[in-house]
GROMACS .gro file of C-alpha atoms in nm:
model
  157
    1MET     CA    1  -0.488   1.527   0.364
    2LYS     CA    2  -0.622   1.663   0.075
    3LYS     CA    3  -0.448   1.395  -0.134
    4LEU     CA    4  -0.561   1.085   0.078
    5ALA     CA    5  -0.905   1.204   0.074
    6VAL     CA    6  -0.850   1.237  -0.347
    7LEU     CA    7  -0.659   0.866  -0.334
    8VAL     CA    8  -0.964   0.708  -0.121
    9LEU     CA    9  -1.259   0.839  -0.353
   10VAL     CA   10  -1.060   0.692  -0.619
   11ALA     CA   11  -0.965   0.361  -0.472
   12CYS     CA   12  -1.337   0.310  -0.418
   13ILE     CA   13  -1.424   0.398  -0.765
   14CYS     CA   14  -1.218   0.194  -0.942
   15VAL     CA   15  -1.328  -0.077  -0.700
   16GLY     CA   16  -1.689  -0.004  -0.816
   17LEU     CA   17  -1.543  -0.039  -1.183
   18VAL     CA   18  -1.381  -0.381  -1.101
   19LEU     CA   19  -1.698  -0.494  -0.938
   20ALA     CA   20  -1.930  -0.375  -1.195
   21ASP     CA   21  -1.735  -0.636  -1.477
   22SER     CA   22  -1.723  -0.886  -1.215
   23THR     CA   23  -1.932  -1.177  -1.279
   24LYS     CA   24  -1.765  -1.457  -1.130
   25VAL     CA   25  -1.823  -1.255  -0.749
   26ARG     CA   26  -2.226  -1.466  -0.639
   27PHE     CA   27  -2.359  -1.308  -0.315
   28SER     CA   28  -2.566  -1.555  -0.148
   29PRO     CA   29  -2.769  -1.427   0.159
   30LYS     CA   30  -2.815  -1.826   0.337
   31SER     CA   31  -2.452  -1.736   0.502
   32PRO     CA   32  -2.434  -1.512   0.825
   33PHE     CA   33  -2.361  -1.148   0.829
   34ASN     CA   34  -2.055  -0.986   1.036
   35ASP     CA   35  -1.978  -1.343   1.161
   36PRO     CA   36  -1.650  -1.288   1.394
   37ALA     CA   37  -1.532  -1.559   1.287
   38ASP     CA   38  -1.504  -1.486   0.955
   39GLN     CA   39  -1.420  -1.104   1.016
   40ALA     CA   40  -1.104  -1.255   1.229
   41ALA     CA   41  -1.024  -1.488   0.907
   42ILE     CA   42  -0.990  -1.171   0.675
   43LYS     CA   43  -0.786  -0.980   0.927
   44GLN     CA   44  -0.529  -1.239   0.909
   45ILE     CA   45  -0.558  -1.273   0.571
   46GLU     CA   46  -0.481  -0.943   0.550
   47HIS     CA   47  -0.156  -1.002   0.756
   48LYS     CA   48  -0.006  -1.308   0.608
   49LEU     CA   49  -0.078  -1.128   0.239
   50GLY     CA   50   0.179  -0.850   0.418
   51ASP     CA   51   0.394  -1.047   0.546
   52ALA     CA   52   0.351  -1.288   0.219
   53MET     CA   53   0.463  -0.967   0.006
   54VAL     CA   54   0.727  -0.901   0.249
   55SER     CA   55   0.912  -1.253   0.259
   56VAL     CA   56   0.837  -1.253  -0.162
   57ASP     CA   57   0.664  -1.627  -0.029
   58ILE     CA   58   0.522  -1.649  -0.432
   59ALA     CA   59   0.346  -1.973  -0.304
   60LYS     CA   60   0.177  -1.815  -0.008
   61LEU     CA   61   0.049  -1.555  -0.248
   62ASN     CA   62  -0.086  -1.782  -0.494
   63GLN     CA   63  -0.330  -1.930  -0.219
   64ILE     CA   64  -0.448  -1.603  -0.093
   65TYR     CA   65  -0.494  -1.466  -0.497
   66ALA     CA   66  -0.804  -1.611  -0.656
   67ASP     CA   67  -0.691  -1.687  -1.021
   68ASP     CA   68  -0.922  -1.472  -1.143
   69PHE     CA   69  -0.817  -1.168  -0.920
   70ALA     CA   70  -0.752  -0.799  -1.013
   71LEU     CA   71  -0.605  -0.515  -0.845
   72ALA     CA   72  -0.746  -0.127  -0.981
   73GLY     CA   73  -0.418   0.067  -0.885
   74SER     CA   74  -0.417   0.414  -0.818
   75SER     CA   75  -0.317   0.475  -1.180
   76GLY     CA   76  -0.596   0.302  -1.327
   77LYS     CA   77  -0.415   0.048  -1.438
   78ILE     CA   78  -0.597  -0.313  -1.382
   79VAL     CA   79  -0.304  -0.588  -1.257
   80THR     CA   80  -0.422  -0.968  -1.303
   81LYS     CA   81  -0.295  -1.215  -1.041
   82GLU     CA   82  -0.008  -1.390  -1.284
   83GLY     CA   83   0.026  -0.950  -1.350
   84LEU     CA   84   0.111  -0.917  -0.962
   85LEU     CA   85   0.291  -1.231  -0.871
   86GLN     CA   86   0.576  -1.146  -1.143
   87TYR     CA   87   0.606  -0.809  -1.004
   88VAL     CA   88   0.659  -0.939  -0.652
   89GLU     CA   89   0.863  -1.211  -0.786
   90SER     CA   90   1.067  -0.978  -0.980
   91GLY     CA   91   1.243  -0.778  -0.692
   92LYS     CA   92   1.211  -0.449  -0.881
   93HIS     CA   93   1.007  -0.273  -0.608
   94LYS     CA   94   1.030  -0.506  -0.246
   95LEU     CA   95   0.817  -0.424   0.030
   96VAL     CA   96   1.031  -0.400   0.311
   97TRP     CA   97   0.793  -0.279   0.612
   98TYR     CA   98   0.420  -0.230   0.615
   99GLN     CA   99   0.187  -0.125   0.974
  100LEU     CA  100  -0.142  -0.183   0.874
  101GLY     CA  101  -0.392   0.044   1.053
  102PRO     CA  102  -0.725  -0.098   1.173
  103ILE     CA  103  -0.892  -0.285   0.993
  104ASP     CA  104  -1.228  -0.299   0.871
  105VAL     CA  105  -1.392  -0.574   0.726
  106GLN     CA  106  -1.809  -0.637   0.690
  107VAL     CA  107  -1.909  -0.929   0.603
  108LEU     CA  108  -2.223  -1.035   0.384
  109GLY     CA  109  -2.270  -1.418   0.348
  110ASN     CA  110  -1.989  -1.520   0.148
  111VAL     CA  111  -1.817  -1.201   0.062
  112ALA     CA  112  -1.624  -0.987   0.286
  113VAL     CA  113  -1.467  -0.594   0.221
  114ALA     CA  114  -1.200  -0.537   0.377
  115HIS     CA  115  -1.008  -0.167   0.412
  116SER     CA  116  -0.752  -0.004   0.635
  117ALA     CA  117  -0.473   0.249   0.536
  118VAL     CA  118  -0.112   0.147   0.534
  119THR     CA  119   0.211   0.281   0.589
  120GLU     CA  120   0.550   0.115   0.393
  121LYS     CA  121   0.883   0.128   0.333
  122ARG     CA  122   0.997  -0.048  -0.034
  123ILE     CA  123   1.312  -0.102  -0.242
  124ALA     CA  124   1.194   0.076  -0.606
  125ASP     CA  125   1.471   0.053  -0.814
  126GLY     CA  126   1.740   0.075  -0.574
  127LYS     CA  127   1.649   0.379  -0.408
  128GLU     CA  128   1.398   0.366  -0.003
  129VAL     CA  129   1.072   0.508  -0.035
  130SER     CA  130   0.771   0.562   0.222
  131VAL     CA  131   0.417   0.573   0.131
  132GLU     CA  132   0.136   0.559   0.264
  133GLY     CA  133  -0.182   0.491   0.108
  134VAL     CA  134  -0.504   0.380   0.184
  135TRP     CA  135  -0.690   0.006   0.010
  136MET     CA  136  -1.019  -0.224  -0.007
  137ASP     CA  137  -1.032  -0.588  -0.051
  138LEU     CA  138  -1.315  -0.798  -0.174
  139PHE     CA  139  -1.310  -1.104  -0.064
  140GLU     CA  140  -1.556  -1.382  -0.188
  141LYS     CA  141  -1.531  -1.774   0.015
  142ARG     CA  142  -1.509  -2.055  -0.251
  143ALA     CA  143  -1.437  -2.444  -0.128
  144GLY     CA  144  -1.505  -2.279   0.235
  145LYS     CA  145  -1.194  -2.095   0.183
  146TRP     CA  146  -1.153  -1.680   0.182
  147VAL     CA  147  -0.965  -1.573  -0.164
  148LEU     CA  148  -0.876  -1.240  -0.256
  149VAL     CA  149  -1.096  -1.156  -0.578
  150ARG     CA  150  -1.077  -0.789  -0.619
  151SER     CA  151  -0.879  -0.523  -0.474
  152ALA     CA  152  -0.809  -0.113  -0.499
  153ASP     CA  153  -0.531   0.127  -0.393
  154GLY     CA  154  -0.446   0.450  -0.384
  155PHE     CA  155  -0.032   0.595  -0.241
  156VAL     CA  156   0.149   0.920  -0.230
  157SER     CA  157   0.456   0.932  -0.148
   0.00000   0.00000   0.00000
């Protein structure tokens, strides 16, 4: 449990660092706060994201991730959209199965933050691995569509 708490803290710090460097995400207070339709849309995107990872649906992932997407992983390394899509397509670490915990979504106008826990089964370098982790995603509504712009995660095996 201590490891998971530390990973949550590291993930939050990484998100903060990535967001501090973000010049593209712009908050617009004109949109409603915590609109149930927006919250439901973000939760649906999170499930579509996991399903697309399992099925290696690069076209779907390309739609979900913004072109300026950045991920701060538990290692501290920053991964871009291009790097992430190449990683998924390579099949070196295939997501076989996942289960999300309850997803909390806070919508603040045209930006939204979602976070949850996840349990996954992966094939990593030919071996099945089970992992648990936490993640936090930042979305922005661009041209009427929610896209994933920043993410941070932390996993334990």
